[in-house]
Amino acid sequence: MTEQPAPYRPNPTLKRVESGFESVIFNSRWLMAPFYFGLVVSLAVLLLKFCMLLWEFIVHAPGSKESDIILGVLSLIDVSLTGNLILIVVFSGYENFVSKIDPGGHPDWPDWMTKVNFGGLKQKLLASIVAISAIQVLKAFMNIDTVFEPGKLAWLVGVHLVFVISAFMLALSDRWSGGDHGGE
């Protein structure tokens, strides 16, 4: 006769402790919500800065050279891209790490906002950072006639190349791993 081992019976007290601990860990995701709210506030501050830059651009435009107009436009684009970057982080971060967003009842809701996973978020963030750094390099290049600092320009180009190579390597590694970046 073979003896059957006694069936495993979990300790009910330990199971309650484990369940409570898991609940605390799961609900701790809500600690991120104030961070996203802070980013929304920073978006409002960035809007204020954009309005100030736009006003300054409009006031000085009539007497400006073409290169100054281009630099002004690049500054506005730079601030706009930074705002886009904040929105990507807020929506994707909240959706991926805190709670699902219900886009129902919002016909103009962009599809990507509820479909970008963490891999896609990394790609979009790096793409935005590359675009912002490219604008900084372009602004420095456009200013080369008035202020030429070879060391600063070299650093700007070097940092931009690091961002480009990083984005390329991330995309390559995601492709090799078969990463799915919903919304891309």
Tab-separated table of C-alpha atoms in Angstrom:
chain	number	residue	atom	x	y	z
A	1	MET	CA	0.000	0.000	0.000
A	2	THR	CA	1.322	3.398	-0.942
A	3	GLU	CA	0.668	6.329	1.258
A	4	GLN	CA	-0.805	9.370	-0.362
A	5	PRO	CA	0.676	12.657	0.812
A	6	ALA	CA	-1.770	14.903	2.587
A	7	PRO	CA	-3.239	17.546	0.270
A	8	TYR	CA	-1.735	21.013	0.638
A	9	ARG	CA	-3.914	23.291	2.687
A	10	PRO	CA	-2.710	26.897	2.790
A	11	ASN	CA	-2.661	28.592	6.145
A	12	PRO	CA	-5.698	30.921	6.116
A	13	THR	CA	-3.910	33.567	8.209
A	14	LEU	CA	-0.920	33.657	5.854
A	15	LYS	CA	-3.257	33.776	2.864
A	16	ARG	CA	-5.030	36.852	4.340
A	17	VAL	CA	-1.670	38.550	5.019
A	18	GLU	CA	-0.513	37.778	1.476
A	19	SER	CA	-3.773	39.042	0.004
A	20	GLY	CA	-3.587	42.246	2.061
A	21	PHE	CA	0.036	42.809	1.062
A	22	GLU	CA	-0.818	42.307	-2.620
A	23	SER	CA	-3.706	44.747	-2.266
A	24	VAL	CA	-1.399	47.403	-0.783
A	25	ILE	CA	1.123	46.870	-3.602
A	26	PHE	CA	-1.594	46.993	-6.264
A	27	ASN	CA	-3.206	50.139	-4.859
A	28	SER	CA	0.164	51.883	-4.461
A	29	ARG	CA	-0.059	52.638	-8.181
A	30	TRP	CA	-2.322	55.548	-7.204
A	31	LEU	CA	0.697	57.236	-5.630
A	32	MET	CA	1.717	58.050	-9.223
A	33	ALA	CA	-1.460	60.086	-9.865
A	34	PRO	CA	-0.105	63.259	-8.173
A	35	PHE	CA	2.999	63.026	-10.380
A	36	TYR	CA	0.817	63.076	-13.494
A	37	PHE	CA	-1.224	65.949	-12.055
A	38	GLY	CA	2.052	67.820	-11.471
A	39	LEU	CA	2.951	67.264	-15.116
A	40	VAL	CA	-0.424	68.714	-16.137
A	41	VAL	CA	0.398	71.788	-14.024
A	42	SER	CA	3.813	71.969	-15.733
A	43	LEU	CA	1.980	71.865	-19.077
A	44	ALA	CA	0.014	74.952	-17.984
A	45	VAL	CA	3.298	76.675	-17.037
A	46	LEU	CA	4.720	75.699	-20.427
A	47	LEU	CA	1.629	77.212	-22.088
A	48	LEU	CA	2.337	80.455	-20.256
A	49	LYS	CA	5.940	80.379	-21.519
A	50	PHE	CA	4.704	79.613	-25.053
A	51	CYS	CA	2.340	82.608	-24.933
A	52	MET	CA	5.174	84.863	-23.743
A	53	LEU	CA	7.455	83.604	-26.538
A	54	LEU	CA	4.683	84.047	-29.103
A	55	TRP	CA	3.988	87.590	-27.951
A	56	GLU	CA	7.684	88.466	-28.076
A	57	PHE	CA	7.911	86.850	-31.522
A	58	ILE	CA	4.955	88.866	-32.842
A	59	VAL	CA	6.198	92.156	-31.375
A	60	HIS	CA	9.720	91.790	-32.789
A	61	ALA	CA	8.779	90.183	-36.133
A	62	PRO	CA	8.337	93.373	-38.218
A	63	GLY	CA	11.927	94.522	-37.701
A	64	SER	CA	13.554	91.085	-37.628
A	65	LYS	CA	15.833	89.422	-40.133
A	66	GLU	CA	14.792	86.157	-41.771
A	67	SER	CA	17.161	84.170	-39.560
A	68	ASP	CA	15.605	85.738	-36.444
A	69	ILE	CA	12.134	84.757	-37.672
A	70	ILE	CA	13.312	81.185	-38.250
A	71	LEU	CA	14.885	81.083	-34.784
A	72	GLY	CA	11.646	82.397	-33.260
A	73	VAL	CA	9.603	79.756	-35.038
A	74	LEU	CA	12.064	77.059	-33.947
A	75	SER	CA	11.700	78.232	-30.348
A	76	LEU	CA	7.905	77.955	-30.609
A	77	ILE	CA	8.211	74.479	-32.146
A	78	ASP	CA	10.617	73.463	-29.395
A	79	VAL	CA	8.164	74.462	-26.660
A	80	SER	CA	5.323	72.761	-28.551
A	81	LEU	CA	7.276	69.503	-28.825
A	82	THR	CA	8.040	69.668	-25.111
A	83	GLY	CA	4.296	70.034	-24.462
A	84	ASN	CA	3.636	67.007	-26.661
A	85	LEU	CA	6.244	65.096	-24.683
A	86	ILE	CA	4.475	65.966	-21.428
A	87	LEU	CA	1.122	64.812	-22.851
A	88	ILE	CA	2.612	61.520	-24.018
A	89	VAL	CA	4.029	60.871	-20.548
A	90	VAL	CA	0.817	61.873	-18.749
A	91	PHE	CA	-1.606	59.852	-20.866
A	92	SER	CA	0.566	56.825	-21.478
A	93	GLY	CA	1.960	56.731	-17.957
A	94	TYR	CA	-1.454	57.023	-16.361
A	95	GLU	CA	-2.940	54.424	-18.709
A	96	ASN	CA	-0.052	51.962	-18.277
A	97	PHE	CA	0.689	52.363	-14.579
A	98	VAL	CA	-2.359	53.753	-12.761
A	99	SER	CA	-5.740	53.086	-14.359
A	100	LYS	CA	-7.366	52.539	-17.730
A	101	ILE	CA	-8.880	55.626	-19.313
A	102	ASP	CA	-12.381	55.261	-20.763
A	103	PRO	CA	-12.436	57.220	-24.033
A	104	GLY	CA	-16.175	56.573	-24.457
A	105	GLY	CA	-18.167	59.683	-25.227
A	106	HIS	CA	-15.125	61.467	-26.664
A	107	PRO	CA	-15.302	61.080	-30.464
A	108	ASP	CA	-12.143	63.140	-30.987
A	109	TRP	CA	-10.074	61.010	-28.576
A	110	PRO	CA	-6.800	60.081	-30.316
A	111	ASP	CA	-6.446	56.302	-30.733
A	112	TRP	CA	-2.838	56.181	-29.526
A	113	MET	CA	-3.696	57.486	-26.058
A	114	THR	CA	-5.160	54.202	-24.903
A	115	LYS	CA	-2.965	51.927	-26.994
A	116	VAL	CA	0.627	52.906	-26.199
A	117	ASN	CA	2.301	50.283	-24.035
A	118	PHE	CA	5.549	50.819	-22.131
A	119	GLY	CA	7.727	49.916	-25.145
A	120	GLY	CA	5.786	52.316	-27.347
A	121	LEU	CA	6.059	54.988	-24.674
A	122	LYS	CA	9.860	54.633	-24.676
A	123	GLN	CA	9.923	54.956	-28.481
A	124	LYS	CA	7.707	58.046	-28.508
A	125	LEU	CA	9.676	59.686	-25.696
A	126	LEU	CA	13.005	59.107	-27.414
A	127	ALA	CA	11.633	60.322	-30.748
A	128	SER	CA	10.431	63.527	-29.082
A	129	ILE	CA	13.762	64.015	-27.310
A	130	VAL	CA	15.624	63.516	-30.608
A	131	ALA	CA	13.378	66.111	-32.282
A	132	ILE	CA	13.878	68.597	-29.435
A	133	SER	CA	17.653	68.127	-29.473
A	134	ALA	CA	17.675	68.490	-33.274
A	135	ILE	CA	15.917	71.847	-32.910
A	136	GLN	CA	18.519	72.956	-30.360
A	137	VAL	CA	21.319	72.051	-32.800
A	138	LEU	CA	19.491	73.820	-35.637
A	139	LYS	CA	19.009	76.939	-33.496
A	140	ALA	CA	22.711	76.971	-32.632
A	141	PHE	CA	23.575	76.538	-36.307
A	142	MET	CA	21.226	79.375	-37.291
A	143	ASN	CA	22.976	81.589	-34.707
A	144	ILE	CA	26.448	80.709	-35.967
A	145	ASP	CA	26.907	84.162	-37.547
A	146	THR	CA	26.273	86.065	-34.319
A	147	VAL	CA	27.677	83.722	-31.671
A	148	PHE	CA	30.057	80.986	-32.751
A	149	GLU	CA	31.159	78.768	-29.922
A	150	PRO	CA	32.757	75.660	-31.445
A	151	GLY	CA	32.869	73.844	-28.101
A	152	LYS	CA	29.175	74.422	-27.410
A	153	LEU	CA	28.183	73.439	-30.949
A	154	ALA	CA	30.291	70.268	-30.681
A	155	TRP	CA	28.586	69.367	-27.403
A	156	LEU	CA	25.134	69.984	-28.889
A	157	VAL	CA	25.900	67.808	-31.911
A	158	GLY	CA	27.479	65.133	-29.696
A	159	VAL	CA	24.514	64.973	-27.325
A	160	HIS	CA	22.119	64.916	-30.277
A	161	LEU	CA	24.038	62.011	-31.824
A	162	VAL	CA	23.874	60.141	-28.511
A	163	PHE	CA	20.077	60.588	-28.520
A	164	VAL	CA	19.831	59.458	-32.154
A	165	ILE	CA	22.007	56.391	-31.551
A	166	SER	CA	20.059	55.567	-28.365
A	167	ALA	CA	16.746	55.775	-30.215
A	168	PHE	CA	18.127	53.640	-33.039
A	169	MET	CA	19.488	51.020	-30.623
A	170	LEU	CA	16.214	50.913	-28.674
A	171	ALA	CA	14.213	50.486	-31.877
A	172	LEU	CA	16.605	47.792	-33.056
A	173	SER	CA	16.482	45.882	-29.780
A	174	ASP	CA	12.677	46.124	-29.668
A	175	ARG	CA	12.481	44.834	-33.218
A	176	TRP	CA	14.804	41.934	-32.442
A	177	SER	CA	12.787	41.051	-29.349
A	178	GLY	CA	9.543	41.234	-31.310
A	179	GLY	CA	8.248	44.074	-29.120
A	180	ASP	CA	4.706	45.256	-29.787
A	181	HIS	CA	4.212	49.002	-29.340
A	182	GLY	CA	0.520	49.438	-29.712
A	183	GLY	CA	-0.415	52.684	-31.363
A	184	GLU	CA	2.756	53.055	-33.409
